[in-house]
XYZ file of C-alpha atoms in Angstrom:
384
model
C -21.515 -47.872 0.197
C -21.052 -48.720 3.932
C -24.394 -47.981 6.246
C -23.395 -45.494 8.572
C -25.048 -46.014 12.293
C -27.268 -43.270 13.368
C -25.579 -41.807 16.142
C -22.045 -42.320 17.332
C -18.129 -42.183 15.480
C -17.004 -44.740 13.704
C -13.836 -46.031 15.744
C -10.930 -48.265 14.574
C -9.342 -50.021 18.230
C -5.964 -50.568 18.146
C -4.473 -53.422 20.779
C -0.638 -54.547 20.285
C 0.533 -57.755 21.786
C 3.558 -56.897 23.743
C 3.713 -60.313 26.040
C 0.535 -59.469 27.980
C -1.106 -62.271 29.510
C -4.608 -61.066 29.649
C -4.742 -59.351 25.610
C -8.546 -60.543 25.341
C -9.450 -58.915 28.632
C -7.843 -55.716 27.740
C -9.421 -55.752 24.275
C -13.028 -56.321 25.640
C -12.318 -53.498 28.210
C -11.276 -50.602 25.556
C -14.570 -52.389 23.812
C -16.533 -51.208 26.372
C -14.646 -47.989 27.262
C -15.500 -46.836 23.107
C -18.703 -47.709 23.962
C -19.168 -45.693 26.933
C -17.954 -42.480 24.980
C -20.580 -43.041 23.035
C -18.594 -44.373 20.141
C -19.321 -47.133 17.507
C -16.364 -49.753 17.132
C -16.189 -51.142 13.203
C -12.717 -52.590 13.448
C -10.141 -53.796 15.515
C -6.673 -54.163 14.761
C -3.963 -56.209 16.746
C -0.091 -57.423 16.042
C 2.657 -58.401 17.881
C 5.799 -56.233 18.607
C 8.447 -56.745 21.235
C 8.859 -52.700 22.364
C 6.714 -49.503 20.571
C 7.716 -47.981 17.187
C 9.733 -44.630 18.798
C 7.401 -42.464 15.941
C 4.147 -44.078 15.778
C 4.192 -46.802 18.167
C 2.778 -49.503 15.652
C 5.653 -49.287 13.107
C 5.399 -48.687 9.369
C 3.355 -52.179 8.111
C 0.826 -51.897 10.938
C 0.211 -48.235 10.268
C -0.604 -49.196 6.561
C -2.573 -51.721 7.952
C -4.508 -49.086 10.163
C -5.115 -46.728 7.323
C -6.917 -49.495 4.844
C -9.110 -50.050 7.482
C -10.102 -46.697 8.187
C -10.923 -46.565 4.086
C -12.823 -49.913 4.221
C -14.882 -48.769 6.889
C -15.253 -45.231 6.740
C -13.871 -45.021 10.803
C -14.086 -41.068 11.834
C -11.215 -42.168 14.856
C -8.759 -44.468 15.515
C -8.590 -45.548 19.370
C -4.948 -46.622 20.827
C -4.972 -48.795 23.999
C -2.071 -47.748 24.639
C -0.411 -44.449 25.756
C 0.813 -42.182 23.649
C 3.203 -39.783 22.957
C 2.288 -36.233 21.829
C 5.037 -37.014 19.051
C 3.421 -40.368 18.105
C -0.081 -38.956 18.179
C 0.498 -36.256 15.609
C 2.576 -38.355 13.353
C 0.341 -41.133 13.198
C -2.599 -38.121 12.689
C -0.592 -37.178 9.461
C -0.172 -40.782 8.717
C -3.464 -41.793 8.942
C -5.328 -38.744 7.918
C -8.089 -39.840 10.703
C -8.189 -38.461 14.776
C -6.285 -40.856 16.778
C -6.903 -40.551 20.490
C -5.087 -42.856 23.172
C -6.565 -44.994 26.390
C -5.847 -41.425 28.497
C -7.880 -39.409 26.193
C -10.738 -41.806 25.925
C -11.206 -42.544 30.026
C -10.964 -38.437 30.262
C -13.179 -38.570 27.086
C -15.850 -40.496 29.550
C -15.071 -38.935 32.374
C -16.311 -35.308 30.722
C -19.407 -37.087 29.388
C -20.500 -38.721 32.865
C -19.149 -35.678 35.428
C -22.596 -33.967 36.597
C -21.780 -32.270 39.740
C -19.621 -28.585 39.964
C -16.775 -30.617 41.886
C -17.127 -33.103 38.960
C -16.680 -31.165 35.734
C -13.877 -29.412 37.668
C -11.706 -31.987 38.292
C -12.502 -33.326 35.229
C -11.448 -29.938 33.411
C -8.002 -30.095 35.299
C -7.229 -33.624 34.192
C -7.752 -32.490 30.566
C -6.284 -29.578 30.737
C -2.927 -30.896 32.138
C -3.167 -33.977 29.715
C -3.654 -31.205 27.238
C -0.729 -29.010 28.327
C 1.846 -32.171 26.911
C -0.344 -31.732 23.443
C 0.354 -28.264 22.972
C 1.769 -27.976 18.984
C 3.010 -24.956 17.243
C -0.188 -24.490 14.720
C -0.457 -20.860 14.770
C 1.861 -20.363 11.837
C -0.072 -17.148 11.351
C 0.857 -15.951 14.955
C 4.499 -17.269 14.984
C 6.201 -14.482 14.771
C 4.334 -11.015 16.513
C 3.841 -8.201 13.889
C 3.577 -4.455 14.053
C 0.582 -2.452 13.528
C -2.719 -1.711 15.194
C -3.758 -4.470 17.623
C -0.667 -6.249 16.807
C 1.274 -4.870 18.800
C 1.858 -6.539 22.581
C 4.570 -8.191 24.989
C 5.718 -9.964 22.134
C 4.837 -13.544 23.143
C 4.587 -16.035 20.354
C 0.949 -17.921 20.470
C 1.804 -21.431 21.577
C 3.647 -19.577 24.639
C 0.455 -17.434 25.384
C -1.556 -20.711 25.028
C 0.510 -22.623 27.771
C 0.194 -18.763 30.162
C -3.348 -19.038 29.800
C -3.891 -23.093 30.090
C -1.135 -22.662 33.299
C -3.173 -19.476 35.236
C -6.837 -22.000 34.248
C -4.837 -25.096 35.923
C -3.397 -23.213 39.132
C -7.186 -21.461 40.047
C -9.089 -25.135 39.834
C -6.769 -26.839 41.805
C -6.883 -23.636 44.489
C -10.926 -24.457 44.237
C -10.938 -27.657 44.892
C -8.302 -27.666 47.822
C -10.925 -24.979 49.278
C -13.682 -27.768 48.282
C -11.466 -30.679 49.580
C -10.718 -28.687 52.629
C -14.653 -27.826 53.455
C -15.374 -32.037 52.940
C -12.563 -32.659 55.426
C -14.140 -30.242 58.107
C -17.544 -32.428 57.516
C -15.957 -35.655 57.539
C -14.037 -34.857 60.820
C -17.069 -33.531 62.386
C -18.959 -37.283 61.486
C -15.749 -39.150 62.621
C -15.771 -37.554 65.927
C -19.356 -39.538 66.819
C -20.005 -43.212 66.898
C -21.157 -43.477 63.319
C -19.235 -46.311 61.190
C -17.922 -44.767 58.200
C -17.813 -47.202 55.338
C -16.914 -46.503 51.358
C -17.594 -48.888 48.286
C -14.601 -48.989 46.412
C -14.007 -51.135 43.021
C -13.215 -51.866 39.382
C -15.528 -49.734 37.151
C -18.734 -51.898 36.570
C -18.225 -54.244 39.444
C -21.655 -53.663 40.857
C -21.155 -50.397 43.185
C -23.852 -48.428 42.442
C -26.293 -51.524 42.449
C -25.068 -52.425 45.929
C -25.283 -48.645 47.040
C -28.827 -48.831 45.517
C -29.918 -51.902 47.377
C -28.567 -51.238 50.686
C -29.935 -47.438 50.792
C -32.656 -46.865 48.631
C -30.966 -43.728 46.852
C -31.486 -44.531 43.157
C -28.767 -43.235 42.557
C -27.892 -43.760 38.616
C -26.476 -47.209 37.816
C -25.810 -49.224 34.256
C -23.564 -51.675 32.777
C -21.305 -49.371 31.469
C -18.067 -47.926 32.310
C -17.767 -45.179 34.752
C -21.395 -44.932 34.910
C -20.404 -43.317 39.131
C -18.379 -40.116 39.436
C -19.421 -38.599 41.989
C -19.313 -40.039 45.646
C -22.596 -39.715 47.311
C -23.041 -40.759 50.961
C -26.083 -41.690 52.865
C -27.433 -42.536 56.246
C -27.910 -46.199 56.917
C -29.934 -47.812 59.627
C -28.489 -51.444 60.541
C -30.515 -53.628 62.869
C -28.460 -54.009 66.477
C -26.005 -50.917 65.287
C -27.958 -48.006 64.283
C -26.932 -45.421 61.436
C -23.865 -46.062 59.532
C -22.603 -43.445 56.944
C -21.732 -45.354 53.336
C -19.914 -43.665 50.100
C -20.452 -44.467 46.736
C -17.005 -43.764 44.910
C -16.478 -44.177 41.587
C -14.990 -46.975 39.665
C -10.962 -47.775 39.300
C -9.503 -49.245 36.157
C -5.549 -50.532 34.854
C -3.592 -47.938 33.702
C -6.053 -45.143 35.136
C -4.256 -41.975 34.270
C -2.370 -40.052 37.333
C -3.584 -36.935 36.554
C -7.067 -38.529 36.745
C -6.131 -40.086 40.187
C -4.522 -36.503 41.407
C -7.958 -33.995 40.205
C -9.927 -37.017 41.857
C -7.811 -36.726 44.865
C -10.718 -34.903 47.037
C -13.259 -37.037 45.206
C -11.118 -40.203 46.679
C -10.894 -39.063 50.401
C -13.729 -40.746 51.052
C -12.324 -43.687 50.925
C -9.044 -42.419 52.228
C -11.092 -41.415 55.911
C -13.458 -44.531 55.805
C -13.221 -46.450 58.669
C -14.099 -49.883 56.790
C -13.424 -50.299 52.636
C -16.138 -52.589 50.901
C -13.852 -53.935 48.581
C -17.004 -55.024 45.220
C -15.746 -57.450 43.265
C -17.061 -58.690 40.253
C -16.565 -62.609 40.508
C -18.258 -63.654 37.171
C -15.386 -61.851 35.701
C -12.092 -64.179 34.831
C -10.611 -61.122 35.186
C -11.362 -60.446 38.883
C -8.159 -61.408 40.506
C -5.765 -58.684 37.682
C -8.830 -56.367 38.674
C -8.773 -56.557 42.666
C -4.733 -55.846 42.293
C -5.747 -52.775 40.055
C -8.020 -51.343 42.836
C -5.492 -52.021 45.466
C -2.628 -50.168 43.322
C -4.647 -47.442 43.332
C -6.007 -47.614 46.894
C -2.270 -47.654 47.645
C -1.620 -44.209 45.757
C -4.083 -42.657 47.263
C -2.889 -43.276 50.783
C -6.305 -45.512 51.407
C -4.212 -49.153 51.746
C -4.226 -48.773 55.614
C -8.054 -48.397 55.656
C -9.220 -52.101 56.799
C -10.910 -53.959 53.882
C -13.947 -56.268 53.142
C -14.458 -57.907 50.083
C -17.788 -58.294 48.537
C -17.867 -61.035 46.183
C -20.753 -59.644 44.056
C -22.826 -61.015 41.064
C -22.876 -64.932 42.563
C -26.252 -65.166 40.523
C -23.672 -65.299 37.270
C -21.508 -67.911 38.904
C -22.695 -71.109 40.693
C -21.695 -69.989 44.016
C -24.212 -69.326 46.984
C -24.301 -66.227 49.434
C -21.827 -66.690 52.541
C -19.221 -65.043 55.113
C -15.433 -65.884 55.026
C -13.169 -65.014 57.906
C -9.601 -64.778 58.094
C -7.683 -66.631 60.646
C -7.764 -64.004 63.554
C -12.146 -64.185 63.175
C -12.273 -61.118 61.209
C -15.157 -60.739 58.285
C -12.718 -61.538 55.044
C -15.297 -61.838 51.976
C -19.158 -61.667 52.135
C -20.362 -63.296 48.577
C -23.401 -61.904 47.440
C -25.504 -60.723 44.891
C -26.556 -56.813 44.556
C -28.939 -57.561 41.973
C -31.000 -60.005 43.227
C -30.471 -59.462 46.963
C -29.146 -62.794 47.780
C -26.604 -62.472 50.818
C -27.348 -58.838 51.197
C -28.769 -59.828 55.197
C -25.331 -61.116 55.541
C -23.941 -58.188 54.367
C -26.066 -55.958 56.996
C -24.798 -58.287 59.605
C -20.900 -58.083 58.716
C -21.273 -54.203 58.655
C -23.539 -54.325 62.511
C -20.217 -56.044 63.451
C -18.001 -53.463 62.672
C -20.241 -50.736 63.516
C -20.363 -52.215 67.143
C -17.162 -52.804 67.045
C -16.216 -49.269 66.784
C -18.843 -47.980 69.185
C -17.348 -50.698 71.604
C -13.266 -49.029 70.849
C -14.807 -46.073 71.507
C -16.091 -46.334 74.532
C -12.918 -47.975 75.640
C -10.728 -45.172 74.110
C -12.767 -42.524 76.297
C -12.890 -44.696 79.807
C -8.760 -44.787 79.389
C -8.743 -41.253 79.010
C -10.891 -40.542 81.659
C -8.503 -42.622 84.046
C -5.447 -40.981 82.768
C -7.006 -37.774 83.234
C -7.829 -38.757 87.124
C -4.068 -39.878 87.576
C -3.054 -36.842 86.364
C -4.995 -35.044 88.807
C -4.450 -36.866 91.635
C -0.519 -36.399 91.054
């Protein structure tokens, strides 16, 4: 008899080989995304196949292969990372006698679990509840057809069609609540761009070191760990920079491939924070091999978000993993490029300060250019 763990589902991964070039990388990642849901990985099955199986998206042999493993290891779920199709998911359900969730359900999965503030759990309730919508199945054989009698009797609707009435009137009232949010932050973020105050956002791959560099630079504690999507909510504090003064900097949370567009879209007022920034801090994570696939995954999604315009430094974090030392890069016009540091240990962090008193002065320095010009076009206009 297999020795169950003490806490946490048994899960089965499931990773086809379709060409990609970085198959390990992906497999660690769903590793770690199980994980992070609090889940137990036993197995892990792979294959190649040149397109998906239209019905279960493995194909026949694989799906056998699947279901063995489940019985050899007594798995409670079988992860996909991969998306599915509400057709594929419930046939390879009846297949496989065993849950089977996709890479969409398990970030959502995570996102749920981590969400702490109001905002939070409400746009994580829309993104389920539209990835649910596409899930809907008729299973209310015992409502499918309306009868007569006492409390039976009604406008007639069949239950799945109720089901998608009541999920649709849920969906429409939280996005009306958080465009009221959304609109309330943009009043407050307006108000702080109208001042002097350099606005600045972390942005990154989930786990790239965020919440460590937030923590280092500002003293907030807020909650950080080497897990996946340990930051949902943004959180912004004051910061005082030698030479510039206060600075305003946003904590976002993590991007990661294939993150799910309704995900992206109830995040949407979460995001504008790095949408209205006035400077990106672009944290890598260079002891990754990954890092260059997971820079162009942050900038796809900077670029869907409308945030691509917003001027960008990169922060090569975690150089105590790697043998490279702290340091400034510029690009060819003299610009701050890359600042490599390490959050952790503080290494490079000064030069960090520095880059960001740049920019900071910088803007206070546009500014006060931007207002003499006015004040000269408004005395031409008077005079004439």
């Amino acid at each position: 008899m297999i020795e169950r763990p003490a806490a946490g589902e048994r899960a089965v991964i499931v990773q086809l080989d379709f060409g990609q070039l970085d198959l390990d990388d992906q497999l660690e990642e769903v590793r770690l995304l199980a994980e992070s849901a609090g889940g137990v990985v036993v197995a892990e099955v792979g294959g190649r196949r040149q397109s998906p199986d239209p019905k279960t998206y493995a194909g026949k042999g694989k799906v056998d292969e699947i279901s063995a493993m489940i019985a050899a290891t007594e798995a409670d779920l079988v992860i996909f990372n991969h998306e599915l199709s509400p057709a594929q998911q419930r046939n390879l359900e009846r297949s496989l006698q065993c849950r089977v969730i996709d890479r969409t359900s398990l970030i959502l999965d995570i996102f749920a679990l981590r969400a702490s503030s109001a905002e939070g759990k409400l746009q994580v309730e829309l993104a389920q509840l539209e990835h649910l919508a596409t899930r809907l199945v008729r299973g209310w054989t015992h409502l499918e057809r309306q009868r007569g009698g006492i409390g039976m009797r009604g406008p007639g609707e069949k239950q799945l069609e109720t089901d998608r009435r009541l999920l649709g009137n849920r969906v429409k009232l939280l996005k009306e609540h958080l465009g009221k949010l959304s609109r309330q932050r943009g009043v407050q973020r307006k108000a702080r761009m109208r001042g002097d105050v350099l606005s600045v956002s972390l942005v990154g791959y989930t786990n790239a070191g965020k919440s460590t560099l937030f923590n280092a630079l500002t003293h907030a504690g807020v909650f950080a760990a080497n897990q996946l999507f340990a930051t949902l909510d943004t959180t912004s504090r004051k910061l005082w920079i030698e030479g510039a003064g206060n600075i305003v900097i946003s904590d976002t949370v993590g991007f990661i491939r294939d993150l799910p567009h309704s995900l992206v879209d109830a995040f949407h007022a979460t995001l504008e924070a790095a949408t209205d920034a006035d400077l990106l801090l672009h944290v890598v994570d260079s002891a990754s091999h990954a890092r260059d696939e997971q820079v162009s995954e942050v900038d796809k999604v900077l670029a869907e978000i409308g945030a691509d315009t917003v001027r960008q430094v990169i922060v090569w974090n975690k150089i105590d993993l790697t043998d490279a030392s702290s340091g400034v890069e510029r690009d060819e016009y003299g610009n701050i490029a890359r600042v490599r540091i390490s959050a952790r240990s503080g290494e490079g962090l000064d030069l960090l300060r520095e880059s960001l008193a740049e920019y900071a002065i910088a803007k206070t320095q546009a500014r006060k250019k931007a207002l003499i010009e006015a004040e000269r076009e408004a005395q031409h206009d008077h005079i004439y």
